[in-house]
Coordinates of C-alpha atoms in Angstrom, one line a residue:
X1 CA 16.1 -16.1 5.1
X2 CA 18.7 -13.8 4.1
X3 CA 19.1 -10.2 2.6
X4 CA 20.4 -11.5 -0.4
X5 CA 17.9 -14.7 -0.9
X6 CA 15.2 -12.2 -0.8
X7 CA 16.5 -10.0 -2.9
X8 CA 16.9 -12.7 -5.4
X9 CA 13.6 -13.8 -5.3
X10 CA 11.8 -10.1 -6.0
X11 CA 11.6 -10.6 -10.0
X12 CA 8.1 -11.8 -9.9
X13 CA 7.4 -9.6 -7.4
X14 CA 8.7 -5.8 -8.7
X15 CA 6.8 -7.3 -12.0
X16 CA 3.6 -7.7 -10.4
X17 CA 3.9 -4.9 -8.1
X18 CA 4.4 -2.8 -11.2
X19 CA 0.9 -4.2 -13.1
X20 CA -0.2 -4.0 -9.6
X21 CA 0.5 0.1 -9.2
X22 CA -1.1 0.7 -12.9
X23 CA -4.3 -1.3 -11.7
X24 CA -4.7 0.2 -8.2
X25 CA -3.9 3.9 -9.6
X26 CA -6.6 3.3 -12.9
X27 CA -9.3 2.3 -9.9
X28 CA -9.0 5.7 -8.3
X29 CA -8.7 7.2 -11.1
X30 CA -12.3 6.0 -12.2
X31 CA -13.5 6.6 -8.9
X32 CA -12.7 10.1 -8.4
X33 CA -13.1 10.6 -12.6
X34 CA -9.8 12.7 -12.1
X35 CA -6.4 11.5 -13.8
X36 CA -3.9 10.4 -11.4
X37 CA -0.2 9.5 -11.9
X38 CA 2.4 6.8 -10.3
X39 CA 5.6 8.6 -8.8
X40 CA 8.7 7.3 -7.4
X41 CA 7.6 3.7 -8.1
X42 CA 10.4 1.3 -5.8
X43 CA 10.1 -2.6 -4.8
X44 CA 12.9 -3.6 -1.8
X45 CA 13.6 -5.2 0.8
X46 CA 14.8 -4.0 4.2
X47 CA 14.6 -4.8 7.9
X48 CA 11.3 -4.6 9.4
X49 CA 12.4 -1.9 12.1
X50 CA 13.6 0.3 9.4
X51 CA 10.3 0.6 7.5
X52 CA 9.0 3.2 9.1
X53 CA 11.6 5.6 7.9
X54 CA 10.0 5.4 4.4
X55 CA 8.2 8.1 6.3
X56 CA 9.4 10.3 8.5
X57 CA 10.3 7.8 11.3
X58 CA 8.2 6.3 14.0
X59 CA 6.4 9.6 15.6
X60 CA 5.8 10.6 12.5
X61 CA 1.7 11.6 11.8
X62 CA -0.1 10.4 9.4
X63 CA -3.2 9.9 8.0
X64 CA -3.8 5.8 6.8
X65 CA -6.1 3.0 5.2
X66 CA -4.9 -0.1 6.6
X67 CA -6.3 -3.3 4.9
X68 CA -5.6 -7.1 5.1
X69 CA -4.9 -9.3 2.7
X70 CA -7.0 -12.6 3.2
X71 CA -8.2 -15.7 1.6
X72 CA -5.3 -18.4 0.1
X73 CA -2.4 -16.2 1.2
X74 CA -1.8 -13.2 3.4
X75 CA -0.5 -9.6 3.4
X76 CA -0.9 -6.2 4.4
X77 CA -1.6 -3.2 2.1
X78 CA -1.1 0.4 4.1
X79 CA -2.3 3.5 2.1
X80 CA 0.0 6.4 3.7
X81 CA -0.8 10.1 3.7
X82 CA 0.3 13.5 5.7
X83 CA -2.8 14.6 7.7
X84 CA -3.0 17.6 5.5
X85 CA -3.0 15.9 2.2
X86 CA -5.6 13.3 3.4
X87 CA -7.3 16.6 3.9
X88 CA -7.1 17.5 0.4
X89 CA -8.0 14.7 -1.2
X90 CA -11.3 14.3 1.0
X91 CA -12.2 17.4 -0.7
X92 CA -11.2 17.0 -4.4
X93 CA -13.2 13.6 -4.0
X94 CA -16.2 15.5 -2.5
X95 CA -16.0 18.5 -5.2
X96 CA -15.6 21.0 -2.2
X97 CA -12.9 23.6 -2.4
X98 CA -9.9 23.4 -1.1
X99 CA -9.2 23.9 2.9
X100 CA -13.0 22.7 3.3
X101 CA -11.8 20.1 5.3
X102 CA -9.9 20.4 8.4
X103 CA -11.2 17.6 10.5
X104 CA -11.8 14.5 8.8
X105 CA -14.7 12.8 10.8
X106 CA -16.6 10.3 9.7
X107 CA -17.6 11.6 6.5
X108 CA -13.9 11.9 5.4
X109 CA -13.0 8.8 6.8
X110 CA -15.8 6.7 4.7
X111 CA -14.1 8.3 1.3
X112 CA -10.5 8.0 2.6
X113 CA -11.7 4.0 3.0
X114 CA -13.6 3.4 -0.5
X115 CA -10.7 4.9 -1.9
X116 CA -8.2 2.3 -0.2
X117 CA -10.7 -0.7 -0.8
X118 CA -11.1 0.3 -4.9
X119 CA -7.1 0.3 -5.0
X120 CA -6.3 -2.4 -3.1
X121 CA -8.9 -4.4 -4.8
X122 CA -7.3 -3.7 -8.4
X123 CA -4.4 -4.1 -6.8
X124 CA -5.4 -7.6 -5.5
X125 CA -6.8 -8.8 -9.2
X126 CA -3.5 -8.5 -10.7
X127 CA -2.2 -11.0 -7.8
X128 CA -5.0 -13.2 -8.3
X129 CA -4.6 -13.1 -12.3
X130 CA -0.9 -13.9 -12.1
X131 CA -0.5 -15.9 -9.0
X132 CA -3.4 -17.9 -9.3
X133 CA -4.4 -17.2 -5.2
X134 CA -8.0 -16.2 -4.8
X135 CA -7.2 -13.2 -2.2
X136 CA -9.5 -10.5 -1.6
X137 CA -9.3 -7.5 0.8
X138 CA -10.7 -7.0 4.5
X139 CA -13.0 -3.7 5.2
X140 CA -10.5 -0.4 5.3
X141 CA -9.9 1.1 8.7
X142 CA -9.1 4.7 8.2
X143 CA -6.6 5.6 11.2
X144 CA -4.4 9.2 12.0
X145 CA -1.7 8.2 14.0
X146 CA 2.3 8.1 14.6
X147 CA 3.2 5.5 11.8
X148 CA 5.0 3.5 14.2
X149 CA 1.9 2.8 15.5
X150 CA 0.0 2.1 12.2
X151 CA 2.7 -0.1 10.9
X152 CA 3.1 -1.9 14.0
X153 CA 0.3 -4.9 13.6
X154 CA 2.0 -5.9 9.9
X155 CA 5.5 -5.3 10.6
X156 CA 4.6 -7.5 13.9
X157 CA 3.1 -10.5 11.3
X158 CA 5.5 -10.3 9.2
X159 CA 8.4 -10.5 11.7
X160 CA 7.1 -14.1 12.7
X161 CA 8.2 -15.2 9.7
X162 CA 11.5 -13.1 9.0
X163 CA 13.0 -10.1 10.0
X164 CA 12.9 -8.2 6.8
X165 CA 10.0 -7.4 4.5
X166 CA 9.4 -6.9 1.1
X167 CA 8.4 -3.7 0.3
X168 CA 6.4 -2.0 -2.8
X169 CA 6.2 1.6 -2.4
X170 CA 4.4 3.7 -4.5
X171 CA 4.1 7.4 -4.9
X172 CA 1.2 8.8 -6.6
X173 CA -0.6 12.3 -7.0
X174 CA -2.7 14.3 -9.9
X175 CA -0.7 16.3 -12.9
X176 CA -1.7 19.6 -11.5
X177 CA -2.7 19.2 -8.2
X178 CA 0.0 19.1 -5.0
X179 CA -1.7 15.5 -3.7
X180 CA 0.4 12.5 -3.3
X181 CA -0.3 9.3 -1.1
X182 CA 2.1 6.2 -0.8
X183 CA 0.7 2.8 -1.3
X184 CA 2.5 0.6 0.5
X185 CA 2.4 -3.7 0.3
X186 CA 3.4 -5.9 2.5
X187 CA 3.0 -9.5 0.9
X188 CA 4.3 -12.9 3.3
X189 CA 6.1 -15.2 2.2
X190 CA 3.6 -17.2 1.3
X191 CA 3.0 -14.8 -1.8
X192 CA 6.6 -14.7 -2.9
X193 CA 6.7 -18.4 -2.9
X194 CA 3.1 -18.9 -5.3
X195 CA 4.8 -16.6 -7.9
X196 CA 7.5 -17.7 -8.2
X197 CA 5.9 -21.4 -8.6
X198 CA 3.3 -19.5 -11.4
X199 CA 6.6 -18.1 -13.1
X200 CA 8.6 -21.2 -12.7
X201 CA 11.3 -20.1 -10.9

C-alpha cells in the first residue's frame, strides 16, 4: 500500500488512538494514585526502518514493556523509557526516594510490567468498544536494550505486510515530576481495516 493510502485511512485511527492515550494514561494514573498527563500526543505513518529514530536511533538504550496484541486482530504495543527514567518511575511507584533505584532487577521489572499491562489493557478496551475486535494483551516482558533490538520483532511483523507502519506515539509524565515514557502502538492492518468498517468508511 502506499504512503498516501495509508495516510488516508488514519481518521479512525488518530481518533481512537486519542480515546485510547486518555484510557491507557487514567489506568496508571489509578494505579500509581498519582496524576499523570499526555504530552506530545502524534499518530503517522512512516517507513518501518525509520521508526527507530522516534528515539534516538537504533543503538540507542532503553528501558521497555513490550506486549502483543492477540485475539481477533494483531498488533504490538512498546512502552519506551531512558534507563534512568525507568529508574525513577520504579521508585515513585514503590514510595522510595528518588535515586533508590539504580539497578532494576526483578523487583523493578514486575512494576515496570503491571504498569505496561494496566495501560495497554485500557488502551485495548477502547479498541474493543469501537472496533468491535475482542483483543486482549499478552504478559509484559520488561527488556533494557538498544531499541533497534526491542523494536525489531514488530517492525519485522509488520514488514510482512507493508513497508510502513502506523504509528501512535505518546508522550506522557506527572505535572511536577521530570518522568516521561512514550507509548508506542503498532496496530496491522487488520485493525485499520475493522475500523474503518465500524465507522463506515
Amino acid at each position: 500500500m502506499q504512503l498516501s493510502e495509508l495516510q488516508n485511512e488514519l481518521g479512525s485511527w488518530v481518533r481512537l488512538a486519542e480515546r485510547g492515550m486518555i484510557e491507557a494514561i487514567g489506568g496508571l494514573a489509578g494505579l500509581l494514585g498519582i496524576e499523570f498527563t499526555m504530552r506530545q500526543g502524534q499518530s503517522r505513518v512512516m517507513p518501518i526502518d525509520e521508526v527507530p529514530n522516534l528515539f534516538g536511533g537504533p543503538q540507542a538504550e532503553v528501558t521497555a514493556v513490550y506486549l502483543t496484541i492477540i485475539g481477533e486482530a494483531e498488533g504490538h504495543i512498546i512502552l519506551i523509557y531512558e534507563p534512568q527514567v525507568a529508574f525513577k518511575l520504579v521508585d515513585i511507584a514503590m514510595g522510595e526516594p528518588h535515586g533508590t533505584t539504580t539497578d532494576l532487577g526483578e523487583m523493578g521489572e514486575s512494576v515496570l510490567g503491571e504498569i505496561g499491562n494496566v495501560m495497554g489493557a485500557h488502551f485495548l478496551r477502547t479498541l474493543s468498544d469501537d472496533a468491535g475486535l475482542d483483543v486482549q494483551v499478552s504478559p509484559p516482558v520488561v527488556v533494557t536494550d538498544m531499541v533497534g533490538s526491542v523494536l525489531d520483532g514488530a517492525l519485522a511483523d509488520l514488514m510482512i505486510q507493508d513497508d510502513h507502519a502506523v504509528i501512535v506515539d505518546m508522550g506522557f509524565g506527572t505535572p511536577t515530576e521530570d518522568v516521561s515514557g512514550r507509548f508506542i502502538v503498532l496496530p496491522n492492518q487488520e485493525i485499520i481495516n475493522q475500523l474503518k468498517r465500524a465507522s463506515g468508511q
